[in-house]
Amino acid sequence: MTENIEWDDLSTGEFELAERAALRRVAGLSTELEDVTEVEYRQLRLERVVLVGVWTEGTAADSEASLAELARLAETAGSEVLEGVVQRRDRPDPATYIGSGKVTELRDVVLSSGADTVICDGELSPGQLRQLEEKLKVKVIDRTALILDIFAQHTSSKEGKAQVELAQLQYLMPRLRGWGETLSRQAGGRAGGGNGGVGLRGPGETKIETDRRRIRARISKLRREIAAMSVIRETKRGKRVANEVPSVAIAGYTNAGKSSLLNALTGAGVLVEDALFATLDPTTRRALTPDGLAYTLTDTVGFVRHLPHQLVEAFRSTLEEVADSDLLVHVVDGSDGMPEKQVTAVREVLREINEKRDAPMPPELLVVNKIDAVGELGMARLRHLFPDAVFVSAHSGIGIDELRTVIANRVPRPEVVVEALVPYARGEVVARVHREGEVLSEKHTENGTLVSARVRPDLAGVLEQFSVNGTPA
């Protein structure tokens, strides 16, 4: 009985965190084939990895920060990072990404460390991927495949799973290899008789072409399913728009504390974990301003530098929640060494989302989170970088009340001022004024409730029959 009571006390996010922690990858128990070139379809094996980056621009600190972020991504996916190497080049080598000489050195690092996977800090072309695997004799993946693997692990909703599968198939399509390479094309008709004789007259389609055709069919089906599911979200959003409920979207870099901020503002109890892309499925909760005005808060998927374009395209319908909101709360991790890079990365993704839209982006409210982990010198730098930002700590509650006040001042307010004498028998009308409007004054008289409020046009039409002055102001 005691155990049941403890489980009943858990929030939704705590349940998800417990479920996620209940299953961990165990190194050394894999029965996967050692020769990675034997099969095409294989699971990502990320137990012991070596990271490889190519430094083409920016400072050495930028390059090290990018590799450190790749290490966090690898750890989030369930791997153990053994080594990290960076190669200085003007541009990645078109054949092997890091150059043939460095591939030999990398092979020595892999052998000495006992790694079974190499992760490259960039998107590899199909040719680069094939060359590296042939020379290193271990599994090679790139940053895009790693992020897709994390998304596949963490998404839980039906729409999220469909979006991730779509992104994975779009990534896989140009990279099909393996069995398809070993089967020659079977010629048909006279060509078959002239070249191969009896038994080789066929449709002229190789195994790899069959795979591509099936993937294209699956991609088409997923796009139809996602479009159908987006209609449901549009319907829910349409109801909020019809009721003119202000919407606030929380966006920002991954692990900046968006879910923690949603919990602090609404008590939503969503999953909070110190990991990249811990929460992927959007969560919408109702909140109130200090003066009682209702609005919605939506927590969206986190962003990262060089977010794979396949994910941006697949999650476009979900990310449009940000573009359609009345206010964008952009959360920044104040404890990060280069928060300005986070801001730039998020704005680039938002700009990409908004390219196909005619409407402008909503006004942005910059919120710097985790200030309890920043010293005085760091705070001075943050205030210099973001002079118009609100500084908070969702963990300790510092600045949350100020943030509520700023959001209340930024969300759209009802426009019509009315003064109405509502009979006591129509108490539901007064309740609706309190729920949807901004009450300026209220007085109980012999004939009913005399209320002065700022409301929206639809509610003003309901109050018109009780108006003291005949018509709303």
Short mmCIF file of C-alpha atoms in Angstrom, two decimals:
data_model
loop_
_atom_site.label_atom_id
_atom_site.label_comp_id
_atom_site.label_asym_id
_atom_site.label_seq_id
_atom_site.Cartn_x
_atom_site.Cartn_y
_atom_site.Cartn_z
CA MET A 1 0.00 0.00 0.00
CA THR A 2 2.84 2.40 0.84
CA GLU A 3 4.47 1.79 -2.52
CA ASN A 4 1.18 2.57 -4.30
CA ILE A 5 0.85 5.84 -2.43
CA GLU A 6 4.39 6.85 -3.42
CA TRP A 7 3.69 6.14 -7.09
CA ASP A 8 0.42 8.07 -6.90
CA ASP A 9 2.36 11.12 -5.70
CA LEU A 10 4.58 11.18 -8.79
CA SER A 11 3.94 13.73 -11.52
CA THR A 12 3.76 12.81 -15.20
CA GLY A 13 7.33 13.93 -15.75
CA GLU A 14 8.60 11.90 -12.78
CA PHE A 15 6.88 8.80 -14.18
CA GLU A 16 8.59 9.33 -17.55
CA LEU A 17 11.97 9.88 -15.89
CA ALA A 18 11.62 6.69 -13.83
CA GLU A 19 10.64 4.73 -16.94
CA ARG A 20 13.59 6.15 -18.89
CA ALA A 21 16.02 5.27 -16.09
CA ALA A 22 14.67 1.74 -15.85
CA LEU A 23 16.29 0.70 -19.14
CA ARG A 24 19.96 1.42 -19.79
CA ARG A 25 22.35 0.10 -22.40
CA VAL A 26 24.85 -2.42 -21.06
CA ALA A 27 28.27 -2.52 -22.74
CA GLY A 28 29.64 -5.86 -23.87
CA LEU A 29 26.33 -7.66 -24.32
CA SER A 30 25.79 -6.86 -27.99
CA THR A 31 25.36 -9.79 -30.40
CA GLU A 32 25.66 -7.54 -33.43
CA LEU A 33 27.82 -8.69 -36.33
CA GLU A 34 31.42 -7.52 -36.04
CA ASP A 35 31.80 -6.91 -39.77
CA VAL A 36 29.73 -3.74 -40.15
CA THR A 37 29.80 -4.02 -43.96
CA GLU A 38 27.81 -7.29 -43.98
CA VAL A 39 24.38 -5.79 -43.41
CA GLU A 40 22.65 -2.57 -44.27
CA TYR A 41 20.04 -2.28 -41.54
CA ARG A 42 21.70 -2.34 -38.12
CA GLN A 43 21.09 -0.55 -34.87
CA LEU A 44 23.37 2.27 -33.81
CA ARG A 45 25.96 0.76 -31.50
CA LEU A 46 27.15 3.53 -29.22
CA GLU A 47 28.77 1.93 -26.20
CA ARG A 48 32.41 3.12 -26.59
CA VAL A 49 33.03 5.98 -28.98
CA VAL A 50 35.75 8.25 -30.34
CA LEU A 51 34.74 11.75 -31.46
CA VAL A 52 36.21 13.43 -34.55
CA GLY A 53 35.81 17.07 -35.53
CA VAL A 54 37.10 19.26 -38.37
CA TRP A 55 37.92 22.85 -37.41
CA THR A 56 37.27 24.97 -40.50
CA GLU A 57 36.30 28.37 -39.07
CA GLY A 58 36.02 30.32 -35.84
CA THR A 59 38.33 30.10 -32.87
CA ALA A 60 39.83 27.08 -31.16
CA ALA A 61 37.37 27.65 -28.30
CA ASP A 62 34.45 27.37 -30.76
CA SER A 63 35.84 24.08 -32.09
CA GLU A 64 36.31 22.66 -28.59
CA ALA A 65 32.82 23.77 -27.56
CA SER A 66 31.32 22.03 -30.59
CA LEU A 67 33.16 18.79 -29.76
CA ALA A 68 32.12 19.07 -26.09
CA GLU A 69 28.51 19.39 -27.21
CA LEU A 70 28.96 16.32 -29.42
CA ALA A 71 30.24 14.45 -26.34
CA ARG A 72 27.09 15.40 -24.43
CA LEU A 73 24.95 14.24 -27.33
CA ALA A 74 26.79 10.91 -27.40
CA GLU A 75 26.36 10.46 -23.64
CA THR A 76 22.66 11.29 -23.94
CA ALA A 77 22.38 8.53 -26.55
CA GLY A 78 23.84 6.06 -24.06
CA SER A 79 27.51 5.88 -25.02
CA GLU A 80 30.85 6.22 -23.24
CA VAL A 81 33.16 8.82 -24.80
CA LEU A 82 36.79 7.63 -24.82
CA GLU A 83 38.67 10.14 -26.98
CA GLY A 84 38.08 13.33 -28.93
CA VAL A 85 40.27 14.59 -31.78
CA VAL A 86 40.06 17.73 -33.90
CA GLN A 87 41.66 18.22 -37.32
CA ARG A 88 42.45 21.77 -38.57
CA ARG A 89 41.52 22.07 -42.26
CA ASP A 90 40.23 24.74 -44.61
CA ARG A 91 37.35 22.42 -45.47
CA PRO A 92 36.47 18.77 -44.80
CA ASP A 93 38.15 16.28 -47.11
CA PRO A 94 35.58 15.23 -49.76
CA ALA A 95 36.72 11.60 -49.63
CA THR A 96 37.41 10.82 -45.96
CA TYR A 97 36.29 13.99 -44.06
CA ILE A 98 39.64 14.32 -42.22
CA GLY A 99 42.17 13.30 -44.90
CA SER A 100 43.83 9.95 -45.63
CA GLY A 101 46.80 10.56 -43.33
CA LYS A 102 44.61 11.41 -40.36
CA VAL A 103 42.44 8.37 -41.03
CA THR A 104 45.49 6.19 -40.34
CA GLU A 105 46.15 8.06 -37.09
CA LEU A 106 42.48 7.75 -36.16
CA ARG A 107 42.64 4.00 -36.80
CA ASP A 108 45.49 3.76 -34.24
CA VAL A 109 43.42 5.73 -31.71
CA VAL A 110 40.46 3.42 -32.23
CA LEU A 111 42.60 0.31 -31.74
CA SER A 112 44.39 1.61 -28.66
CA SER A 113 41.20 2.80 -26.96
CA GLY A 114 39.09 -0.25 -27.83
CA ALA A 115 36.33 1.88 -29.33
CA ASP A 116 33.67 0.31 -31.52
CA THR A 117 32.14 3.52 -32.92
CA VAL A 118 33.45 6.77 -34.41
CA ILE A 119 31.18 9.85 -34.39
CA CYS A 120 32.00 12.74 -36.71
CA ASP A 121 31.02 16.31 -35.79
CA GLY A 122 29.31 17.09 -39.07
CA GLU A 123 27.06 15.52 -41.69
CA LEU A 124 28.98 12.98 -43.77
CA SER A 125 28.26 12.33 -47.42
CA PRO A 126 27.49 8.72 -48.41
CA GLY A 127 30.98 8.44 -49.95
CA GLN A 128 32.74 9.74 -46.82
CA LEU A 129 30.74 7.36 -44.64
CA ARG A 130 31.63 4.35 -46.79
CA GLN A 131 35.33 5.27 -47.02
CA LEU A 132 35.71 5.77 -43.27
CA GLU A 133 34.01 2.48 -42.40
CA GLU A 134 36.17 0.57 -44.87
CA LYS A 135 39.40 2.07 -43.50
CA LEU A 136 38.55 2.14 -39.78
CA LYS A 137 36.71 -1.23 -39.67
CA VAL A 138 34.29 0.10 -37.03
CA LYS A 139 30.85 1.69 -37.11
CA VAL A 140 30.95 5.34 -38.25
CA ILE A 141 28.06 7.75 -37.81
CA ASP A 142 27.75 11.51 -38.09
CA ARG A 143 26.19 14.22 -35.96
CA THR A 144 22.88 14.02 -37.81
CA ALA A 145 22.48 10.26 -37.24
CA LEU A 146 23.35 10.75 -33.56
CA ILE A 147 20.68 13.41 -33.05
CA LEU A 148 18.13 11.30 -34.92
CA ASP A 149 18.95 8.38 -32.61
CA ILE A 150 18.34 10.55 -29.53
CA PHE A 151 15.02 11.76 -30.94
CA ALA A 152 13.98 8.16 -31.63
CA GLN A 153 14.75 7.23 -28.00
CA HIS A 154 12.99 10.17 -26.34
CA THR A 155 9.87 10.84 -28.36
CA SER A 156 6.72 9.19 -27.01
CA SER A 157 3.69 10.63 -28.83
CA LYS A 158 2.30 9.08 -32.01
CA GLU A 159 2.95 12.25 -34.01
CA GLY A 160 6.47 12.59 -32.62
CA LYS A 161 7.35 9.01 -33.56
CA ALA A 162 6.03 9.54 -37.08
CA GLN A 163 8.03 12.76 -37.43
CA VAL A 164 11.25 11.10 -36.26
CA GLU A 165 10.76 8.10 -38.57
CA LEU A 166 10.20 10.46 -41.48
CA ALA A 167 13.43 12.32 -40.69
CA GLN A 168 15.35 9.03 -40.37
CA LEU A 169 14.10 7.73 -43.72
CA GLN A 170 14.93 11.02 -45.44
CA TYR A 171 18.44 10.76 -44.00
CA LEU A 172 18.80 7.06 -44.95
CA MET A 173 17.58 7.36 -48.53
CA PRO A 174 20.82 8.63 -50.16
CA ARG A 175 22.97 6.45 -47.87
CA LEU A 176 21.61 3.01 -48.74
CA ARG A 177 24.41 0.52 -49.29
CA GLY A 178 25.41 -3.01 -48.24
CA TRP A 179 23.42 -5.81 -49.83
CA GLY A 180 22.38 -3.57 -52.71
CA GLU A 181 26.00 -3.17 -53.85
CA THR A 182 26.62 -6.91 -54.13
CA LEU A 183 23.70 -7.62 -56.48
CA SER A 184 24.23 -6.72 -60.12
CA ARG A 185 21.41 -5.35 -62.20
CA GLN A 186 19.49 -8.04 -64.01
CA ALA A 187 18.92 -7.12 -67.61
CA GLY A 188 15.66 -7.93 -69.34
CA GLY A 189 14.61 -8.83 -72.90
CA ARG A 190 17.29 -9.29 -75.54
CA ALA A 191 19.90 -7.79 -73.25
CA GLY A 192 19.23 -10.59 -70.78
CA GLY A 193 19.55 -13.24 -73.44
CA GLY A 194 22.69 -11.72 -74.89
CA ASN A 195 24.50 -11.02 -71.61
CA GLY A 196 23.38 -13.57 -69.08
CA GLY A 197 21.28 -16.16 -70.81
CA VAL A 198 18.48 -18.18 -69.29
CA GLY A 199 17.62 -17.28 -65.70
CA LEU A 200 18.82 -13.68 -65.82
CA ARG A 201 15.94 -12.17 -67.76
CA GLY A 202 14.24 -10.00 -65.17
CA PRO A 203 12.68 -6.63 -64.46
CA GLY A 204 16.06 -4.92 -64.29
CA GLU A 205 15.74 -3.77 -60.69
CA THR A 206 18.45 -4.25 -58.07
CA LYS A 207 17.88 -4.86 -54.38
CA ILE A 208 18.94 -1.31 -53.51
CA GLU A 209 16.37 0.11 -55.93
CA THR A 210 13.69 -2.03 -54.32
CA ASP A 211 14.69 -0.65 -50.91
CA ARG A 212 14.55 2.91 -52.20
CA ARG A 213 11.10 2.36 -53.69
CA ARG A 214 9.80 0.99 -50.39
CA ILE A 215 11.33 3.89 -48.46
CA ARG A 216 9.74 6.42 -50.83
CA ALA A 217 6.37 4.74 -50.32
CA ARG A 218 6.82 4.81 -46.55
CA ILE A 219 7.85 8.48 -46.64
CA SER A 220 4.70 9.35 -48.61
CA LYS A 221 2.54 7.47 -46.10
CA LEU A 222 4.20 9.17 -43.11
CA ARG A 223 3.70 12.60 -44.66
CA ARG A 224 0.00 11.89 -45.10
CA GLU A 225 -0.29 10.69 -41.49
CA ILE A 226 1.55 13.74 -40.13
CA ALA A 227 -0.65 16.05 -42.20
CA ALA A 228 -3.75 14.35 -40.79
CA MET A 229 -2.45 14.62 -37.22
CA SER A 230 -1.56 18.27 -37.72
CA VAL A 231 -5.23 18.93 -38.49
CA ILE A 232 -6.09 17.86 -34.94
CA ARG A 233 -3.54 20.30 -33.53
CA GLU A 234 -4.82 23.05 -35.83
CA THR A 235 -8.35 22.38 -34.53
CA LYS A 236 -7.24 22.73 -30.91
CA ARG A 237 -5.27 25.84 -31.75
CA GLY A 238 -8.27 27.20 -33.68
CA LYS A 239 -10.47 26.85 -30.59
CA ARG A 240 -7.97 28.89 -28.56
CA VAL A 241 -7.84 31.52 -31.30
CA ALA A 242 -11.65 31.63 -31.51
CA ASN A 243 -11.82 32.20 -27.77
CA GLU A 244 -8.99 34.72 -28.17
CA VAL A 245 -6.88 33.10 -25.47
CA PRO A 246 -3.35 34.56 -25.67
CA SER A 247 -0.67 31.96 -26.42
CA VAL A 248 2.93 32.02 -25.22
CA ALA A 249 5.51 29.64 -26.73
CA ILE A 250 8.66 28.63 -24.86
CA ALA A 251 11.58 28.00 -27.22
CA GLY A 252 15.31 27.80 -26.79
CA TYR A 253 18.46 25.74 -26.92
CA THR A 254 18.28 22.16 -25.72
CA ASN A 255 18.81 21.74 -21.96
CA ALA A 256 18.34 25.48 -21.37
CA GLY A 257 15.59 24.70 -18.83
CA LYS A 258 12.40 25.18 -20.88
CA SER A 259 10.51 22.35 -19.18
CA SER A 260 11.68 23.52 -15.74
CA LEU A 261 10.41 27.00 -16.55
CA LEU A 262 7.04 25.60 -17.67
CA ASN A 263 6.79 23.70 -14.37
CA ALA A 264 7.73 26.81 -12.39
CA LEU A 265 5.10 28.95 -14.13
CA THR A 266 2.24 26.44 -14.28
CA GLY A 267 3.06 23.47 -12.03
CA ALA A 268 2.69 21.22 -15.09
CA GLY A 269 4.94 18.46 -13.71
CA VAL A 270 6.48 17.60 -17.11
CA LEU A 271 9.68 15.58 -17.43
CA VAL A 272 12.85 17.42 -16.36
CA GLU A 273 16.26 15.81 -16.92
CA ASP A 274 19.81 17.15 -17.22
CA ALA A 275 20.24 15.80 -20.75
CA LEU A 276 20.08 17.10 -24.30
CA PHE A 277 16.67 16.73 -25.97
CA ALA A 278 15.15 15.24 -22.80
CA THR A 279 11.64 16.35 -23.83
CA LEU A 280 10.50 16.42 -27.47
CA ASP A 281 6.71 16.29 -27.45
CA PRO A 282 5.07 19.74 -27.14
CA THR A 283 3.19 20.38 -23.90
CA THR A 284 0.53 23.10 -23.56
CA ARG A 285 -0.70 24.25 -20.15
CA ARG A 286 -3.04 27.01 -18.94
CA ALA A 287 -1.56 29.83 -16.87
CA LEU A 288 -2.81 33.04 -15.27
CA THR A 289 -1.29 36.48 -15.08
CA PRO A 290 -1.06 38.09 -11.62
CA ASP A 291 -4.32 39.96 -12.34
CA GLY A 292 -6.15 36.79 -13.42
CA LEU A 293 -5.95 36.87 -17.24
CA ALA A 294 -5.75 33.35 -18.70
CA TYR A 295 -3.21 32.42 -21.37
CA THR A 296 -1.55 29.22 -22.64
CA LEU A 297 2.10 28.21 -22.31
CA THR A 298 3.55 25.74 -24.82
CA ASP A 299 6.89 23.99 -24.29
CA THR A 300 8.47 23.12 -27.66
CA VAL A 301 11.33 20.91 -28.82
CA GLY A 302 14.83 22.20 -28.07
CA PHE A 303 17.24 23.46 -30.71
CA VAL A 304 20.95 22.84 -31.21
CA ARG A 305 23.73 24.09 -33.47
CA HIS A 306 23.38 22.57 -36.94
CA LEU A 307 20.01 20.98 -36.18
CA PRO A 308 19.51 18.43 -39.00
CA HIS A 309 17.37 19.90 -41.74
CA GLN A 310 15.47 16.61 -41.92
CA LEU A 311 14.25 17.21 -38.37
CA VAL A 312 13.35 20.83 -39.05
CA GLU A 313 11.30 19.72 -42.05
CA ALA A 314 9.65 16.80 -40.24
CA PHE A 315 8.85 18.86 -37.13
CA ARG A 316 7.80 21.94 -39.11
CA SER A 317 4.11 21.58 -38.24
CA THR A 318 4.98 21.23 -34.54
CA LEU A 319 7.48 24.10 -34.54
CA GLU A 320 4.91 26.37 -36.16
CA GLU A 321 3.33 26.53 -32.69
CA VAL A 322 6.15 29.00 -32.00
CA ALA A 323 5.48 31.11 -35.08
CA ASP A 324 1.72 31.25 -34.42
CA SER A 325 2.01 32.32 -30.78
CA ASP A 326 1.37 35.82 -29.46
CA LEU A 327 4.64 35.93 -27.52
CA LEU A 328 7.87 33.94 -27.85
CA VAL A 329 9.73 33.28 -24.59
CA HIS A 330 13.29 32.51 -25.74
CA VAL A 331 15.09 30.65 -22.92
CA VAL A 332 18.89 30.86 -22.73
CA ASP A 333 21.20 28.80 -20.50
CA GLY A 334 23.06 31.45 -18.49
CA SER A 335 25.56 28.89 -17.18
CA ASP A 336 26.77 28.03 -20.69
CA GLY A 337 30.20 29.32 -21.69
CA MET A 338 28.90 30.94 -24.90
CA PRO A 339 25.21 31.78 -24.48
CA GLU A 340 25.28 34.17 -27.43
CA LYS A 341 25.98 31.18 -29.72
CA GLN A 342 22.85 29.50 -28.37
CA VAL A 343 20.76 32.57 -29.18
CA THR A 344 22.14 32.70 -32.72
CA ALA A 345 21.48 28.98 -33.32
CA VAL A 346 17.86 29.22 -32.12
CA ARG A 347 17.14 32.31 -34.21
CA GLU A 348 18.58 30.61 -37.31
CA VAL A 349 16.20 27.67 -36.91
CA LEU A 350 13.24 29.98 -36.28
CA ARG A 351 14.16 31.95 -39.38
CA GLU A 352 14.23 28.71 -41.40
CA ILE A 353 10.80 27.74 -40.05
CA ASN A 354 9.35 31.13 -40.94
CA GLU A 355 10.74 31.29 -44.49
CA LYS A 356 7.60 29.78 -46.03
CA ARG A 357 5.23 31.92 -43.96
CA ASP A 358 3.86 35.33 -44.83
CA ALA A 359 3.11 36.33 -41.23
CA PRO A 360 5.88 37.89 -39.12
CA MET A 361 7.38 36.15 -36.11
CA PRO A 362 5.84 37.00 -32.72
CA PRO A 363 7.63 39.44 -30.38
CA GLU A 364 10.49 37.82 -28.48
CA LEU A 365 11.08 37.91 -24.73
CA LEU A 366 14.61 36.77 -23.86
CA VAL A 367 14.82 34.86 -20.57
CA VAL A 368 18.23 33.90 -19.14
CA ASN A 369 17.82 30.82 -16.96
CA LYS A 370 20.11 29.06 -14.40
CA ILE A 371 21.48 32.29 -12.92
CA ASP A 372 21.91 30.50 -9.59
CA ALA A 373 24.86 28.70 -11.24
CA VAL A 374 26.51 31.95 -12.40
CA GLY A 375 28.91 34.08 -10.36
CA GLU A 376 28.95 37.88 -10.09
CA LEU A 377 31.39 38.28 -12.98
CA GLY A 378 29.27 35.97 -15.14
CA MET A 379 26.11 37.92 -14.30
CA ALA A 380 27.81 41.18 -15.30
CA ARG A 381 28.71 39.64 -18.66
CA LEU A 382 25.17 38.30 -19.17
CA ARG A 383 23.61 41.69 -18.39
CA HIS A 384 25.98 43.27 -20.90
CA LEU A 385 25.16 40.68 -23.58
CA PHE A 386 21.38 40.70 -23.00
CA PRO A 387 20.41 44.07 -21.49
CA ASP A 388 16.67 43.57 -22.19
CA ALA A 389 16.44 40.01 -20.85
CA VAL A 390 14.71 38.72 -17.71
CA PHE A 391 17.07 36.78 -15.44
CA VAL A 392 15.59 33.81 -13.60
CA SER A 393 16.34 30.47 -12.01
CA ALA A 394 13.57 27.94 -12.58
CA HIS A 395 15.26 25.63 -10.06
CA SER A 396 15.38 28.06 -7.10
CA GLY A 397 12.49 30.34 -8.14
CA ILE A 398 14.60 33.50 -8.46
CA GLY A 399 12.95 35.99 -10.82
CA ILE A 400 9.88 33.85 -11.58
CA ASP A 401 7.44 36.43 -10.16
CA GLU A 402 9.11 39.15 -12.22
CA LEU A 403 8.83 36.96 -15.31
CA ARG A 404 5.10 36.45 -14.69
CA THR A 405 4.66 40.22 -14.52
CA VAL A 406 6.62 40.81 -17.74
CA ILE A 407 4.62 38.14 -19.59
CA ALA A 408 1.39 39.70 -18.31
CA ASN A 409 2.48 43.05 -19.74
CA ARG A 410 3.46 41.54 -23.11
CA VAL A 411 0.47 39.27 -23.90
CA PRO A 412 -2.44 40.81 -25.84
CA ARG A 413 -5.09 42.39 -23.64
CA PRO A 414 -8.86 42.63 -24.17
CA GLU A 415 -9.68 45.81 -26.10
CA VAL A 416 -13.32 46.71 -25.29
CA VAL A 417 -14.18 48.44 -21.99
CA VAL A 418 -17.72 47.75 -20.76
CA GLU A 419 -19.74 48.72 -17.71
CA ALA A 420 -22.67 46.39 -17.11
CA LEU A 421 -25.23 45.63 -14.38
CA VAL A 422 -25.58 41.83 -14.46
CA PRO A 423 -28.54 40.30 -12.56
CA TYR A 424 -27.65 37.86 -9.81
CA ALA A 425 -29.52 35.18 -11.74
CA ARG A 426 -26.87 35.44 -14.48
CA GLY A 427 -23.88 34.64 -12.32
CA GLU A 428 -22.27 32.62 -15.15
CA VAL A 429 -21.81 35.86 -17.12
CA VAL A 430 -19.89 37.47 -14.25
CA ALA A 431 -17.81 34.31 -13.90
CA ARG A 432 -16.97 34.47 -17.60
CA VAL A 433 -15.92 38.11 -17.26
CA HIS A 434 -13.53 37.10 -14.48
CA ARG A 435 -12.24 34.16 -16.50
CA GLU A 436 -11.77 35.81 -19.90
CA GLY A 437 -11.59 39.53 -19.21
CA GLU A 438 -9.78 42.03 -17.03
CA VAL A 439 -12.02 43.26 -14.22
CA LEU A 440 -11.43 46.95 -13.48
CA SER A 441 -14.03 47.30 -10.72
CA GLU A 442 -16.88 45.29 -9.23
CA LYS A 443 -19.72 46.30 -6.91
CA HIS A 444 -22.71 44.37 -5.60
CA THR A 445 -25.97 46.39 -5.72
CA GLU A 446 -29.63 45.66 -5.02
CA ASN A 447 -30.33 44.85 -8.66
CA GLY A 448 -27.22 42.84 -9.48
CA THR A 449 -23.45 42.99 -9.91
CA LEU A 450 -22.13 46.24 -11.33
CA VAL A 451 -18.93 45.33 -13.14
CA SER A 452 -16.52 47.41 -15.17
CA ALA A 453 -14.15 45.33 -17.24
CA ARG A 454 -11.94 45.17 -20.29
CA VAL A 455 -13.18 42.29 -22.49
CA ARG A 456 -12.92 40.95 -26.00
CA PRO A 457 -15.50 41.75 -28.69
CA ASP A 458 -17.38 38.44 -28.42
CA LEU A 459 -17.88 38.83 -24.66
CA ALA A 460 -18.75 42.51 -25.15
CA GLY A 461 -21.64 41.39 -27.36
CA VAL A 462 -22.96 39.17 -24.54
CA LEU A 463 -22.69 42.04 -22.02
CA GLU A 464 -24.37 44.55 -24.32
CA GLN A 465 -27.86 43.66 -23.04
CA PHE A 466 -26.73 44.48 -19.48
CA SER A 467 -24.78 47.61 -20.39
CA VAL A 468 -25.35 50.62 -18.12
CA ASN A 469 -24.64 53.08 -20.95
CA GLY A 470 -26.56 51.22 -23.62
CA THR A 471 -23.51 50.09 -25.59
CA PRO A 472 -20.02 49.05 -24.59
CA ALA A 473 -17.34 51.71 -24.69
#
